[in-house]
mmCIF file of C-alpha atoms in Angstrom:
data_model
loop_
_atom_site.group_PDB
_atom_site.id
_atom_site.type_symbol
_atom_site.label_atom_id
_atom_site.label_comp_id
_atom_site.label_asym_id
_atom_site.label_seq_id
_atom_site.Cartn_x
_atom_site.Cartn_y
_atom_site.Cartn_z
ATOM 1 C CA MET A 1 5.135 35.931 26.256
ATOM 2 C CA GLU A 2 8.185 34.703 24.836
ATOM 3 C CA HIS A 3 8.077 32.230 28.750
ATOM 4 C CA LEU A 4 4.556 32.117 28.499
ATOM 5 C CA SER A 5 5.044 29.961 24.738
ATOM 6 C CA THR A 6 8.288 28.417 26.362
ATOM 7 C CA LEU A 7 6.000 27.470 28.837
ATOM 8 C CA ILE A 8 3.141 26.039 27.104
ATOM 9 C CA ILE A 9 5.378 23.951 24.595
ATOM 10 C CA SER A 10 6.801 22.571 27.524
ATOM 11 C CA ALA A 11 3.563 21.934 28.731
ATOM 12 C CA LEU A 12 2.309 19.746 25.330
ATOM 13 C CA LEU A 13 5.627 18.320 24.990
ATOM 14 C CA ALA A 14 5.294 16.825 28.891
ATOM 15 C CA GLY A 15 1.442 15.899 27.767
ATOM 16 C CA LEU A 16 3.349 13.898 24.562
ATOM 17 C CA ILE A 17 6.404 12.382 26.548
ATOM 18 C CA VAL A 18 4.311 8.914 27.430
ATOM 19 C CA PHE A 19 3.597 8.541 23.579
ATOM 20 C CA PHE A 20 6.986 9.480 22.561
ATOM 21 C CA PRO A 21 11.309 8.812 22.601
ATOM 22 C CA THR A 22 12.968 10.048 25.314
ATOM 23 C CA THR A 23 15.613 12.431 24.416
ATOM 24 C CA ASP A 24 18.191 10.010 24.717
ATOM 25 C CA GLU A 25 15.830 7.159 22.842
ATOM 26 C CA VAL A 26 16.003 9.848 19.698
ATOM 27 C CA ALA A 27 19.858 9.831 20.065
ATOM 28 C CA ARG A 28 20.754 6.734 20.151
ATOM 29 C CA LYS A 29 18.405 6.058 16.856
ATOM 30 C CA ASN A 30 19.408 9.211 14.906
ATOM 31 C CA LYS A 31 23.443 7.717 15.643
ATOM 32 C CA GLN A 32 22.145 4.172 14.544
ATOM 33 C CA PHE A 33 20.059 5.981 11.108
ATOM 34 C CA THR A 34 23.266 7.972 10.154
ATOM 35 C CA GLN A 35 25.824 5.030 9.945
ATOM 36 C CA ASN A 36 23.499 2.656 8.229
ATOM 37 C CA SER A 37 21.508 3.770 5.910
ATOM 38 C CA LYS A 38 19.734 0.635 5.925
ATOM 39 C CA THR A 39 18.362 1.568 9.549
ATOM 40 C CA ILE A 40 14.676 2.833 9.298
ATOM 41 C CA ILE A 41 13.304 4.465 12.285
ATOM 42 C CA GLN A 42 10.472 3.819 13.430
ATOM 43 C CA PRO A 43 7.673 5.728 15.599
ATOM 44 C CA THR A 44 6.491 4.730 18.859
ATOM 45 C CA VAL A 45 3.303 5.695 18.288
ATOM 46 C CA SER A 46 1.071 5.224 14.988
ATOM 47 C CA SER A 47 2.241 6.984 11.961
ATOM 48 C CA ALA A 48 -1.692 8.580 11.452
ATOM 49 C CA LEU A 49 -1.092 10.058 14.802
ATOM 50 C CA ILE A 50 1.764 11.931 14.103
ATOM 51 C CA ILE A 51 0.791 13.590 10.508
ATOM 52 C CA SER A 52 -2.352 14.637 12.123
ATOM 53 C CA TRP A 53 0.217 16.487 15.541
ATOM 54 C CA PHE A 54 1.664 18.657 12.549
ATOM 55 C CA ASN A 55 -1.557 19.269 10.975
ATOM 56 C CA GLU A 56 -2.834 20.485 13.906
ATOM 57 C CA THR A 57 -2.521 24.090 14.498
ATOM 58 C CA SER A 58 0.867 25.128 16.389
ATOM 59 C CA PRO A 59 -0.122 26.401 19.775
ATOM 60 C CA ASP A 60 2.806 29.018 20.032
ATOM 61 C CA THR A 61 2.131 30.379 16.524
ATOM 62 C CA THR A 62 -0.742 29.659 14.725
ATOM 63 C CA GLU A 63 0.455 28.541 11.649
ATOM 64 C CA HIS A 64 -0.755 24.879 10.568
ATOM 65 C CA MET A 65 2.772 22.574 10.389
ATOM 66 C CA THR A 66 2.002 20.828 7.562
ATOM 67 C CA LEU A 67 3.633 19.232 4.660
ATOM 68 C CA SER A 68 5.166 21.402 1.892
ATOM 69 C CA SER A 69 4.095 21.102 -1.781
ATOM 70 C CA ALA A 70 8.006 21.084 -2.217
ATOM 71 C CA GLU A 71 8.553 17.627 0.223
ATOM 72 C CA SER A 72 4.865 15.961 -1.843
ATOM 73 C CA PHE A 73 6.341 12.365 -3.480
ATOM 74 C CA GLY A 74 6.208 13.933 -6.624
ATOM 75 C CA ASP A 75 9.350 15.990 -5.981
ATOM 76 C CA LEU A 76 11.689 12.819 -6.122
ATOM 77 C CA LYS A 77 12.788 12.335 -9.408
ATOM 78 C CA SER A 78 15.244 15.666 -8.416
ATOM 79 C CA LEU A 79 16.288 13.671 -5.724
ATOM 80 C CA ASN A 80 19.415 10.973 -6.047
ATOM 81 C CA ILE A 81 17.579 7.305 -5.212
ATOM 82 C CA LYS A 82 19.544 4.708 -4.532
ATOM 83 C CA VAL A 83 18.526 0.695 -4.449
ATOM 84 C CA ALA A 84 19.326 -1.137 -2.051
ATOM 85 C CA ASN A 85 17.954 -4.774 -0.876
ATOM 86 C CA GLU A 86 14.646 -4.283 -1.990
ATOM 87 C CA GLN A 87 14.727 -0.768 -0.876
ATOM 88 C CA LEU A 88 14.693 2.937 -2.205
ATOM 89 C CA ILE A 89 17.354 5.026 -0.446
ATOM 90 C CA LEU A 90 17.094 8.669 -1.421
ATOM 91 C CA ASP A 91 19.597 11.450 -0.509
ATOM 92 C CA MET A 92 18.015 14.179 0.882
ATOM 93 C CA PRO A 93 18.515 17.941 0.324
ATOM 94 C CA GLU A 94 20.050 20.065 3.309
ATOM 95 C CA ALA A 95 16.900 22.436 2.558
ATOM 96 C CA VAL A 96 14.272 19.259 3.577
ATOM 97 C CA PHE A 97 15.440 19.376 6.972
ATOM 98 C CA ASP A 98 17.686 22.918 7.606
ATOM 99 C CA THR A 99 20.764 21.089 8.462
ATOM 100 C CA SER A 100 24.376 21.311 7.314
ATOM 101 C CA GLU A 101 24.579 17.021 7.722
ATOM 102 C CA GLN A 102 25.160 15.406 4.363
ATOM 103 C CA GLU A 103 24.224 11.725 5.402
ATOM 104 C CA ASP A 104 20.635 12.267 5.560
ATOM 105 C CA ARG A 105 18.442 9.783 3.877
ATOM 106 C CA ILE A 106 14.834 8.643 3.824
ATOM 107 C CA VAL A 107 14.679 5.105 2.979
ATOM 108 C CA LEU A 108 12.019 3.485 1.910
ATOM 109 C CA LYS A 109 11.033 -0.380 1.874
ATOM 110 C CA THR A 110 10.109 -2.127 -1.017
ATOM 111 C CA PRO A 111 6.592 -3.368 -0.760
ATOM 112 C CA ASN A 112 6.042 -7.137 -0.979
ATOM 113 C CA TYR A 113 3.186 -8.978 -3.782
ATOM 114 C CA TRP A 114 1.154 -9.248 -0.914
ATOM 115 C CA GLU A 115 1.867 -6.238 0.658
ATOM 116 C CA ILE A 116 0.414 -4.903 -3.142
ATOM 117 C CA VAL A 117 -2.649 -6.517 -3.459
ATOM 118 C CA TYR A 118 -3.421 -5.878 0.498
ATOM 119 C CA SER A 119 -3.414 -1.994 -0.434
ATOM 120 C CA ILE A 120 -5.567 -3.119 -3.405
ATOM 121 C CA GLU A 121 -7.925 -5.202 -1.581
ATOM 122 C CA SER A 122 -9.038 -3.992 1.215
ATOM 123 C CA LYS A 123 -6.813 -0.245 0.962
ATOM 124 C CA GLN A 124 -4.920 -2.256 4.086
ATOM 125 C CA GLY A 125 -8.061 -3.543 5.643
ATOM 126 C CA LYS A 126 -9.761 -0.093 5.149
ATOM 127 C CA ARG A 127 -12.819 -1.660 3.275
ATOM 128 C CA LEU A 128 -13.494 -5.308 3.973
ATOM 129 C CA TYR A 129 -16.697 -5.394 3.241
ATOM 130 C CA ARG A 130 -18.545 -4.395 0.130
ATOM 131 C CA PRO A 131 -21.221 -1.563 -0.107
ATOM 132 C CA LEU A 132 -24.094 -3.957 0.104
ATOM 133 C CA ASN A 133 -22.916 -5.774 2.910
ATOM 134 C CA LYS A 134 -24.782 -4.218 5.169
ATOM 135 C CA GLU A 135 -24.452 -5.907 7.984
ATOM 136 C CA LYS A 136 -20.475 -5.152 7.849
ATOM 137 C CA SER A 137 -19.319 -8.965 8.333
ATOM 138 C CA CYS A 138 -17.752 -11.885 6.426
ATOM 139 C CA ASP A 139 -20.268 -14.963 8.891
ATOM 140 C CA ASN A 140 -22.815 -15.086 5.699
ATOM 141 C CA THR A 141 -21.782 -13.166 2.786
ATOM 142 C CA THR A 142 -20.982 -15.975 -0.142
ATOM 143 C CA ALA A 143 -19.361 -11.994 -2.144
ATOM 144 C CA PRO A 144 -15.540 -11.800 -1.609
ATOM 145 C CA CYS A 145 -15.419 -10.455 1.726
ATOM 146 C CA GLY A 146 -12.015 -9.411 4.250
ATOM 147 C CA HIS A 147 -8.969 -8.026 4.151
ATOM 148 C CA TYR A 148 -7.919 -10.044 0.430
ATOM 149 C CA GLN A 149 -11.826 -10.300 -0.229
ATOM 150 C CA ILE A 150 -12.019 -14.080 -0.851
ATOM 151 C CA SER A 151 -15.402 -15.650 -2.209
ATOM 152 C CA ALA A 152 -17.279 -18.569 -1.093
ATOM 153 C CA GLN A 153 -15.914 -20.081 -4.333
ATOM 154 C CA ALA A 154 -12.747 -19.549 -3.487
ATOM 155 C CA LEU A 155 -13.073 -21.119 -0.612
ATOM 156 C CA LYS A 156 -14.193 -23.753 -1.908
ATOM 157 C CA ASP A 157 -11.506 -24.490 -3.923
ATOM 158 C CA ILE A 158 -8.846 -24.511 -1.579
ATOM 159 C CA GLY A 159 -11.018 -27.299 0.615
ATOM 160 C CA CYS A 160 -12.000 -24.316 3.387
ATOM 161 C CA ASN A 161 -15.941 -25.363 3.502
ATOM 162 C CA THR A 162 -17.005 -24.216 7.111
ATOM 163 C CA ASP A 163 -18.680 -21.124 7.960
ATOM 164 C CA GLN A 164 -15.042 -20.601 10.732
ATOM 165 C CA CYS A 165 -13.488 -20.245 7.039
ATOM 166 C CA LYS A 166 -16.572 -17.795 5.826
ATOM 167 C CA MET A 167 -15.519 -16.010 9.530
ATOM 168 C CA ASP A 168 -11.674 -16.457 8.895
ATOM 169 C CA ARG A 169 -11.765 -13.994 5.628
ATOM 170 C CA GLU A 170 -11.996 -11.073 8.563
ATOM 171 C CA SER A 171 -8.569 -11.608 9.579
ATOM 172 C CA TYR A 172 -5.499 -11.279 8.598
ATOM 173 C CA LYS A 173 -3.853 -13.934 8.841
ATOM 174 C CA GLN A 174 -6.054 -16.549 8.422
ATOM 175 C CA SER A 175 -7.559 -14.339 5.038
ATOM 176 C CA LEU A 176 -3.706 -14.605 3.890
ATOM 177 C CA THR A 177 -3.035 -17.951 4.589
ATOM 178 C CA MET A 178 -6.511 -18.749 1.887
ATOM 179 C CA SER A 179 -5.397 -16.192 -0.594
ATOM 180 C CA GLN A 180 -2.061 -18.146 -1.021
ATOM 181 C CA ALA A 181 -2.922 -21.576 -0.755
ATOM 182 C CA LEU A 182 -5.635 -20.135 -3.224
ATOM 183 C CA GLU A 183 -2.830 -18.706 -5.329
ATOM 184 C CA LYS A 184 -0.584 -22.125 -5.402
ATOM 185 C CA ILE A 185 -3.983 -24.162 -6.833
ATOM 186 C CA ASN A 186 -4.550 -21.177 -9.421
ATOM 187 C CA LEU A 187 -0.502 -21.427 -10.870
ATOM 188 C CA GLY A 188 -0.435 -24.861 -10.775
ATOM 189 C CA ARG A 189 -3.086 -24.780 -13.383
ATOM 190 C CA LEU A 190 -2.440 -22.506 -14.827
ATOM 191 C CA ALA A 191 1.025 -23.743 -15.818
ATOM 192 C CA ASN A 192 -1.093 -27.000 -16.930
ATOM 193 C CA LYS A 193 -2.287 -24.892 -19.189
ATOM 194 C CA GLY A 194 0.669 -23.786 -20.464
ATOM 195 C CA TYR A 195 0.941 -20.352 -18.531
ATOM 196 C CA SER A 196 4.600 -19.461 -15.932
ATOM 197 C CA HIS A 197 6.713 -16.973 -14.744
ATOM 198 C CA LEU A 198 3.459 -14.364 -15.313
ATOM 199 C CA PRO A 199 4.379 -10.826 -14.249
ATOM 200 C CA ASP A 200 3.134 -9.734 -10.727
ATOM 201 C CA TYR A 201 0.242 -7.869 -11.704
ATOM 202 C CA GLN A 202 -0.928 -10.941 -13.884
ATOM 203 C CA LYS A 203 -0.751 -12.845 -10.844
ATOM 204 C CA TYR A 204 -2.923 -10.574 -8.925
ATOM 205 C CA LEU A 205 -5.713 -10.454 -11.878
ATOM 206 C CA ILE A 206 -5.836 -14.857 -10.970
ATOM 207 C CA HIS A 207 -6.853 -13.400 -7.481
ATOM 208 C CA GLN A 208 -9.204 -11.151 -8.849
ATOM 209 C CA GLN A 209 -10.267 -13.202 -12.563
ATOM 210 C CA GLY A 210 -9.790 -17.355 -11.433
ATOM 211 C CA ALA A 211 -7.140 -19.085 -13.550
ATOM 212 C CA THR A 212 -10.035 -19.684 -15.917
ATOM 213 C CA GLY A 213 -10.540 -15.988 -16.236
ATOM 214 C CA ILE A 214 -7.539 -14.390 -16.738
ATOM 215 C CA ARG A 215 -5.826 -17.542 -19.210
ATOM 216 C CA ASN A 216 -8.663 -16.858 -20.779
ATOM 217 C CA ILE A 217 -7.948 -12.471 -20.588
ATOM 218 C CA LEU A 218 -4.571 -14.072 -22.136
ATOM 219 C CA ASP A 219 -5.619 -16.006 -24.608
ATOM 220 C CA ALA A 220 -7.493 -13.429 -26.152
ATOM 221 C CA GLN A 221 -5.170 -10.519 -26.511
ATOM 222 C CA ASP A 222 -3.466 -13.266 -28.968
ATOM 223 C CA GLY A 223 -6.756 -13.375 -31.603
ATOM 224 C CA ARG A 224 -7.045 -17.597 -29.334
ATOM 225 C CA HIS A 225 -10.548 -16.789 -27.565
ATOM 226 C CA THR A 226 -13.437 -14.879 -27.447
ATOM 227 C CA PHE A 227 -15.055 -13.383 -24.815
ATOM 228 C CA SER A 228 -18.329 -14.660 -22.951
ATOM 229 C CA LYS A 229 -20.632 -12.247 -21.812
ATOM 230 C CA ARG A 230 -20.065 -13.070 -18.314
ATOM 231 C CA LEU A 231 -16.285 -12.479 -18.789
ATOM 232 C CA MET A 232 -17.147 -9.035 -20.595
ATOM 233 C CA LYS A 233 -18.693 -7.959 -17.697
ATOM 234 C CA ASN A 234 -16.243 -9.402 -15.107
ATOM 235 C CA ILE A 235 -13.741 -7.432 -16.602
ATOM 236 C CA ALA A 236 -15.768 -4.431 -17.280
ATOM 237 C CA ASN A 237 -17.275 -4.148 -13.136
ATOM 238 C CA ASN A 238 -13.074 -4.149 -12.814
ATOM 239 C CA SER A 239 -11.892 -1.259 -14.947
ATOM 240 C CA PRO A 240 -12.753 2.227 -16.457
ATOM 241 C CA TYR A 241 -14.711 0.647 -19.282
ATOM 242 C CA SER A 242 -18.224 0.035 -19.205
ATOM 243 C CA TYR A 243 -19.879 -3.755 -20.672
ATOM 244 C CA LYS A 244 -20.637 -1.189 -24.002
ATOM 245 C CA THR A 245 -17.641 -0.095 -24.343
ATOM 246 C CA LEU A 246 -15.621 -3.184 -24.518
ATOM 247 C CA ASN A 247 -18.404 -5.424 -26.307
ATOM 248 C CA HIS A 248 -17.355 -2.175 -29.219
ATOM 249 C CA TYR A 249 -13.682 -2.870 -28.640
ATOM 250 C CA GLY A 250 -14.491 -6.475 -29.512
ATOM 251 C CA SER A 251 -12.205 -9.605 -26.995
ATOM 252 C CA GLN A 252 -8.919 -8.865 -28.383
ATOM 253 C CA LEU A 253 -9.352 -5.117 -27.834
ATOM 254 C CA ALA A 254 -10.782 -5.075 -24.503
ATOM 255 C CA ALA A 255 -8.435 -8.350 -23.413
ATOM 256 C CA VAL A 256 -4.852 -5.725 -24.370
ATOM 257 C CA LYS A 257 -7.127 -2.167 -22.375
ATOM 258 C CA PHE A 258 -7.678 -4.499 -19.635
ATOM 259 C CA LEU A 259 -4.304 -5.887 -18.937
ATOM 260 C CA ASN A 260 -3.292 -2.363 -19.635
ATOM 261 C CA TYR A 261 -5.165 -1.464 -17.333
ATOM 262 C CA TRP A 262 -4.004 -3.251 -14.124
ATOM 263 C CA LYS A 263 -0.693 -2.797 -15.611
ATOM 264 C CA ASN A 264 -0.425 0.899 -14.921
ATOM 265 C CA LYS A 265 -2.943 0.455 -12.056
ATOM 266 C CA TRP A 266 -0.025 -1.852 -9.958
ATOM 267 C CA GLU A 267 2.421 -0.156 -10.500
ATOM 268 C CA ALA A 268 0.548 3.902 -9.289
ATOM 269 C CA GLU A 269 -0.096 1.537 -6.392
ATOM 270 C CA ILE A 270 3.718 0.600 -5.216
ATOM 271 C CA GLU A 271 4.375 4.126 -6.083
ATOM 272 C CA MET A 272 1.371 5.574 -3.675
ATOM 273 C CA ILE A 273 2.464 2.857 -1.057
ATOM 274 C CA PHE A 274 6.217 4.550 -1.345
ATOM 275 C CA ALA A 275 4.613 8.270 -1.144
ATOM 276 C CA GLU A 276 2.771 7.083 2.113
ATOM 277 C CA GLN A 277 6.054 5.675 3.653
ATOM 278 C CA TYR A 278 7.718 8.478 2.832
ATOM 279 C CA LYS A 279 5.312 11.282 3.920
ATOM 280 C CA GLU A 280 5.264 8.879 7.459
ATOM 281 C CA GLN A 281 8.751 9.286 7.721
ATOM 282 C CA ILE A 282 9.052 13.211 6.948
ATOM 283 C CA ALA A 283 6.671 13.677 8.922
ATOM 284 C CA LEU A 284 8.040 11.420 12.042
ATOM 285 C CA ARG A 285 11.281 13.737 11.654
ATOM 286 C CA LYS A 286 9.640 16.977 11.655
ATOM 287 C CA TYR A 287 8.169 15.901 14.887
ATOM 288 C CA LEU A 288 11.307 14.445 16.519
ATOM 289 C CA GLN A 289 13.130 17.904 15.455
ATOM 290 C CA VAL A 290 10.341 20.135 17.675
ATOM 291 C CA ALA A 291 10.019 17.282 19.995
ATOM 292 C CA SER A 292 13.703 17.194 21.340
ATOM 293 C CA ASN A 293 15.438 19.958 19.219
ATOM 294 C CA ILE A 294 18.161 17.038 17.048
ATOM 295 C CA ARG A 295 18.847 18.034 13.206
ATOM 296 C CA PHE A 296 18.876 14.912 10.936
#
């Protein structure tokens, strides 16, 4: 039976070898990783495939090789965390990898501003279309669409009025370029009104509410503006608060509630991105331990 289990495991690994690194390559990367904590081991296939492999039934033990709750992102508070070059470097306890090495590291790259916007707007490209967009296409819709959820009005603001511009919203690169052009214009508009050096979550709200919208929200927070019905509805549509509730609060409190909600949501999005990176690296290391018998 033991020989049979070994044979099954060997066959499994042989079938996967075209997708995953060889033992020599793993050893080389492992040495590089332990020598330089800023290096991130990159999988040669999608991390989703690796994670799904671990969530399947193991052929020799019939047990599920899933990530344990002890390794969840919520437990990272107990670890020694360092910050270097926009990266989080986590000192991992020996028990996580069953190793005597003291140099185990998980390196999480801090997402930049546009990566966070991308995550919020389209869930990393997983939700390009609004629910009412039955055609699943950005070709004709004037509503927000694509990787960065750009509206037809936003396209006009950057002088991109062609049908090709509408279609380009489905291209990550083009959608990002157009969003950056729009932000530059809107930041200039806000600077002319005395608003500059906004925190990132408020810069994102320019993308969501427009330059005039975010200016009115910031003015309302200080008691200098009363929301129109349209802006109050826009705020309600992008927050957990109903229009009736916000209207009851009044403009100033509604603005405060809305801004606090998005400040917290922005921070939660960053944590979620870190959590995904962490889960992917743990799953990759576990696979490499099984596939090559290398201990990190």
